[in-house]
């Protein structure tokens, strides 16, 4: 059974940094695309960043140049380094795994990120 567990959320002032981590189990991690999404109150869940099994990275325009996604296939983890945080980055951040075999999506439970002025 696939399980994704996020960690690293918290509160930070604008301009600060946080690093989120997602630990995966129950699947062949190295074969899957991993991504981060976020959902602010009253908003739909939106794409933040993704990294394919080949290491190709993709970012939402709103976070380009500030966020960096990385994966460690040996540890089955995917991290999101968030720098120069803004209040509009405040949201619950979710880790997503897309299975290369079934194309099914799996989600973590989410971790709260709050950026204050």
Coordinates of N, CA and C in Angstrom, one line a residue:
X1 N 0.8 -1.2 0.0 CA 0.0 0.0 0.0 C 0.9 1.2 0.0
X2 N 0.6 2.1 -0.9 CA 1.4 3.4 -1.0 C 1.0 4.3 0.1
X3 N 2.1 4.9 0.7 CA 1.9 5.8 1.8 C 2.9 7.0 1.5
X4 N 2.4 8.2 1.6 CA 3.2 9.4 1.5 C 3.0 10.2 2.8
X5 N 4.1 10.6 3.4 CA 4.1 11.4 4.6 C 4.9 12.6 4.5
X6 N 4.3 13.8 4.6 CA 5.0 15.0 4.5 C 5.4 15.5 5.8
X7 N 6.5 16.3 5.8 CA 7.0 17.0 7.0 C 7.7 18.2 6.6
X8 N 7.9 19.1 7.7 CA 8.7 20.3 7.4 C 7.9 21.6 7.3
X9 N 6.6 21.5 7.4 CA 5.8 22.7 7.4 C 6.0 23.5 8.7
X10 N 5.4 24.7 8.6 CA 5.5 25.6 9.8 C 5.2 27.0 9.5
X11 N 5.6 27.9 10.4 CA 5.4 29.3 10.2 C 6.7 30.0 10.0
X12 N 6.7 31.0 9.1 CA 7.9 31.7 8.8 C 7.6 33.1 8.4
X13 N 8.5 34.1 8.6 CA 8.2 35.4 8.1 C 8.5 35.5 6.6
X14 N 7.9 36.5 6.0 CA 8.1 36.8 4.6 C 9.6 37.0 4.3
X15 N 10.1 36.3 3.2 CA 11.5 36.4 2.9 C 12.3 35.2 3.5
X16 N 11.7 34.4 4.3 CA 12.3 33.3 4.9 C 12.3 32.1 4.1
X17 N 12.7 30.9 4.6 CA 12.8 29.7 3.9 C 12.2 28.5 4.8
X18 N 11.7 27.6 4.0 CA 11.3 26.3 4.6 C 11.7 25.2 3.7
X19 N 11.9 24.0 4.2 CA 12.1 22.8 3.4 C 11.1 21.8 3.8
X20 N 10.3 21.4 2.8 CA 9.4 20.3 3.0 C 10.0 19.0 2.5
X21 N 9.6 17.9 3.1 CA 10.0 16.6 2.7 C 8.9 15.6 2.7
X22 N 8.9 14.7 1.7 CA 7.9 13.7 1.6 C 8.5 12.3 1.5
X23 N 8.2 11.5 2.4 CA 8.7 10.1 2.4 C 7.7 9.2 1.9
X24 N 8.1 8.4 0.9 CA 7.2 7.4 0.2 C 7.5 6.0 0.6
X25 N 6.5 5.2 0.6 CA 6.6 3.7 0.8 C 5.6 3.0 0.1
X26 N 5.8 1.7 -0.2 CA 4.8 0.9 -0.8 C 4.8 0.9 -2.3
X27 N 5.8 1.5 -2.9 CA 5.8 1.6 -4.4 C 7.2 1.7 -4.9
X28 N 7.4 1.4 -6.2 CA 8.8 1.6 -6.7 C 9.0 3.1 -7.0
X29 N 9.5 3.7 -6.0 CA 9.6 5.2 -6.0 C 10.4 5.7 -7.2
X30 N 11.5 5.1 -7.6 CA 12.3 5.6 -8.6 C 11.6 5.7 -10.0
X31 N 10.6 4.9 -10.1 CA 9.9 4.9 -11.4 C 8.8 5.9 -11.6
X32 N 8.5 6.6 -10.5 CA 7.3 7.4 -10.4 C 7.6 8.9 -10.5
X33 N 6.7 9.7 -11.1 CA 6.8 11.1 -11.0 C 6.3 11.6 -9.6
X34 N 7.0 12.5 -9.1 CA 6.7 13.1 -7.8 C 6.4 14.6 -7.9
X35 N 5.4 15.0 -7.1 CA 5.1 16.4 -7.2 C 4.6 17.0 -5.9
X36 N 4.6 18.3 -5.9 CA 4.0 19.1 -4.8 C 2.9 20.0 -5.3
X37 N 1.8 20.0 -4.5 CA 0.7 20.8 -4.8 C 0.4 21.6 -3.5
X38 N -0.5 22.6 -3.7 CA -0.9 23.4 -2.5 C -2.3 23.8 -2.6
X39 N -2.9 24.1 -1.4 CA -4.3 24.5 -1.4 C -4.4 25.5 -0.3
X40 N -4.8 26.7 -0.7 CA -5.1 27.8 0.3 C -6.6 27.8 0.6
X41 N -7.0 28.3 1.7 CA -8.4 28.4 2.1 C -9.2 29.0 1.0
X42 N -10.3 28.3 0.6 CA -11.2 28.9 -0.4 C -10.7 28.7 -1.8
X43 N -9.6 28.1 -2.0 CA -9.0 28.0 -3.3 C -8.9 26.5 -3.7
X44 N -8.8 26.3 -5.0 CA -8.6 24.9 -5.5 C -7.2 24.5 -5.3
X45 N -6.9 23.2 -5.2 CA -5.6 22.7 -5.1 C -4.8 23.0 -6.4
X46 N -3.6 23.5 -6.3 CA -2.9 23.9 -7.5 C -1.5 23.3 -7.5
X47 N -1.0 23.2 -8.7 CA 0.3 22.6 -9.0 C 1.4 23.6 -8.5
X48 N 2.5 23.0 -7.9 CA 3.6 23.8 -7.4 C 4.9 23.4 -8.2
X49 N 5.2 22.1 -8.1 CA 6.4 21.6 -8.8 C 6.3 20.1 -8.9
X50 N 7.1 19.6 -9.9 CA 7.1 18.1 -10.1 C 8.5 17.7 -10.6
X51 N 8.9 16.5 -10.4 CA 10.1 16.0 -10.9 C 9.8 14.5 -11.4
X52 N 10.2 14.3 -12.7 CA 10.0 13.0 -13.2 C 11.0 12.0 -12.8
X53 N 10.9 10.7 -13.2 CA 11.8 9.7 -12.8 C 13.2 9.9 -13.5
X54 N 13.1 10.7 -14.6 CA 14.3 11.1 -15.3 C 15.0 12.3 -14.8
X55 N 14.4 12.9 -13.8 CA 15.0 14.1 -13.2 C 14.6 15.4 -13.8
X56 N 13.7 15.4 -14.7 CA 13.2 16.6 -15.3 C 12.3 17.3 -14.3
X57 N 12.5 18.6 -14.2 CA 11.7 19.4 -13.2 C 10.8 20.4 -13.9
X58 N 9.7 20.7 -13.3 CA 8.7 21.6 -13.8 C 8.1 22.4 -12.6
X59 N 8.0 23.7 -12.8 CA 7.5 24.6 -11.7 C 6.3 25.5 -12.2
X60 N 5.5 25.8 -11.2 CA 4.5 26.8 -11.5 C 5.2 28.2 -11.6
X61 N 4.6 29.0 -12.5 CA 5.3 30.3 -12.7 C 5.4 31.1 -11.4
X62 N 4.5 30.9 -10.5 CA 4.4 31.7 -9.3 C 5.6 31.4 -8.3
X63 N 6.2 30.2 -8.5 CA 7.3 29.8 -7.6 C 8.7 29.7 -8.3
X64 N 8.7 29.8 -9.6 CA 10.0 29.7 -10.4 C 11.0 30.7 -9.8
X65 N 12.2 30.1 -9.6 CA 13.3 31.0 -9.1 C 13.3 31.0 -7.6
X66 N 12.3 30.6 -6.9 CA 12.2 30.6 -5.5 C 12.2 29.2 -4.8
X67 N 11.5 28.3 -5.5 CA 11.4 26.9 -5.0 C 12.2 26.0 -5.8
X68 N 12.7 24.9 -5.2 CA 13.5 23.9 -5.8 C 13.0 22.5 -5.4
X69 N 12.6 21.7 -6.3 CA 12.2 20.3 -6.0 C 13.4 19.4 -6.3
X70 N 13.5 18.4 -5.4 CA 14.6 17.4 -5.6 C 14.1 16.1 -5.1
X71 N 14.7 15.0 -5.6 CA 14.3 13.7 -5.2 C 15.6 12.9 -4.8
X72 N 15.4 12.0 -3.9 CA 16.5 11.0 -3.5 C 15.9 9.6 -3.7
X73 N 16.3 9.0 -4.7 CA 15.7 7.6 -5.0 C 16.2 6.6 -4.0
X74 N 17.4 6.8 -3.4 CA 17.9 5.9 -2.5 C 17.1 6.0 -1.1
X75 N 16.6 7.1 -0.8 CA 15.9 7.3 0.4 C 14.4 7.4 0.2
X76 N 13.9 7.3 -1.0 CA 12.5 7.4 -1.3 C 11.9 8.7 -0.8
X77 N 12.6 9.8 -1.0 CA 12.1 11.1 -0.6 C 12.1 12.1 -1.7
X78 N 11.2 13.0 -1.6 CA 11.2 14.2 -2.5 C 11.0 15.4 -1.6
X79 N 11.9 16.4 -1.8 CA 11.9 17.6 -1.0 C 11.5 18.8 -1.8
X80 N 11.0 19.8 -1.1 CA 10.7 21.1 -1.8 C 11.4 22.2 -0.9
X81 N 12.4 22.8 -1.5 CA 13.1 23.9 -0.8 C 12.4 25.2 -1.2
X82 N 11.9 25.9 -0.2 CA 11.2 27.1 -0.5 C 11.9 28.3 0.1
X83 N 12.4 29.2 -0.8 CA 13.1 30.4 -0.4 C 12.3 31.6 -0.8
X84 N 12.7 32.7 -0.2 CA 12.0 34.0 -0.5 C 10.5 33.9 -0.4
X85 N 10.1 33.3 0.7 CA 8.6 33.0 0.8 C 7.8 34.3 0.9
X86 N 6.6 34.2 0.4 CA 5.7 35.3 0.4 C 4.4 34.9 1.2
X87 N 3.7 35.9 1.7 CA 2.4 35.6 2.3 C 1.5 34.8 1.4
X88 N 1.5 35.0 0.1 CA 0.6 34.3 -0.8 C 1.1 32.8 -1.0
X89 N 2.2 32.4 -0.4 CA 2.6 31.0 -0.4 C 1.9 30.2 0.7
X90 N 1.2 30.9 1.6 CA 0.5 30.3 2.7 C -0.5 29.3 2.1
X91 N -0.4 28.0 2.6 CA -1.3 27.0 2.1 C -1.0 25.7 2.8
X92 N -1.8 24.7 2.6 CA -1.5 23.3 2.9 C -0.8 22.7 1.7
X93 N 0.4 22.2 1.9 CA 1.2 21.6 0.8 C 1.1 20.1 0.8
X94 N 0.8 19.5 -0.4 CA 0.6 18.1 -0.5 C 1.6 17.5 -1.4
X95 N 2.0 16.3 -1.1 CA 2.9 15.5 -1.9 C 2.1 14.6 -2.8
X96 N 2.4 14.4 -4.0 CA 1.7 13.5 -4.9 C 2.7 12.6 -5.6
X97 N 2.3 11.3 -5.7 CA 3.0 10.4 -6.5 C 2.1 9.9 -7.7
X98 N 2.7 9.9 -8.9 CA 1.9 9.3 -10.0 C 2.6 8.1 -10.4
X99 N 1.9 7.0 -10.3 CA 2.5 5.7 -10.7 C 2.8 5.6 -12.1
X100 N 4.0 5.2 -12.5 CA 4.4 5.0 -13.9 C 3.7 3.8 -14.5
X101 N 3.2 2.9 -13.7 CA 2.6 1.6 -14.2 C 1.1 1.8 -14.3
X102 N 0.4 2.3 -13.3 CA -1.0 2.4 -13.3 C -1.6 3.8 -13.6
X103 N -0.6 4.7 -13.6 CA -1.0 6.2 -13.8 C -1.9 6.7 -12.7
X104 N -2.0 5.9 -11.6 CA -2.9 6.4 -10.5 C -2.1 7.4 -9.7
X105 N -2.8 8.4 -9.1 CA -2.2 9.4 -8.2 C -2.5 9.0 -6.8
X106 N -1.4 9.2 -6.0 CA -1.5 9.0 -4.6 C -1.1 10.3 -3.9
X107 N -1.8 10.6 -2.8 CA -1.6 11.9 -2.1 C -1.2 11.7 -0.6
X108 N -0.4 12.6 -0.1 CA -0.1 12.6 1.3 C -1.2 13.4 2.0
X109 N -1.0 13.5 3.3 CA -2.1 14.1 4.1 C -1.9 15.7 4.2
X110 N -0.8 16.2 3.8 CA -0.6 17.6 3.7 C 0.1 18.2 4.9
X111 N 0.8 19.3 4.7 CA 1.5 20.0 5.8 C 1.3 21.5 5.6
X112 N 1.0 22.1 6.7 CA 0.7 23.6 6.7 C 1.9 24.4 6.6
X113 N 1.9 25.4 5.7 CA 2.9 26.4 5.6 C 2.2 27.8 5.7
X114 N 2.7 28.5 6.7 CA 2.1 29.9 6.9 C 3.2 30.9 6.9
X115 N 3.1 31.9 6.0 CA 4.1 33.0 5.8 C 3.4 34.3 6.3
X116 N 4.1 34.9 7.2 CA 3.5 36.2 7.8 C 4.4 37.3 7.3
X117 N 3.7 38.5 7.4 CA 4.4 39.7 7.0 C 5.5 40.1 8.0

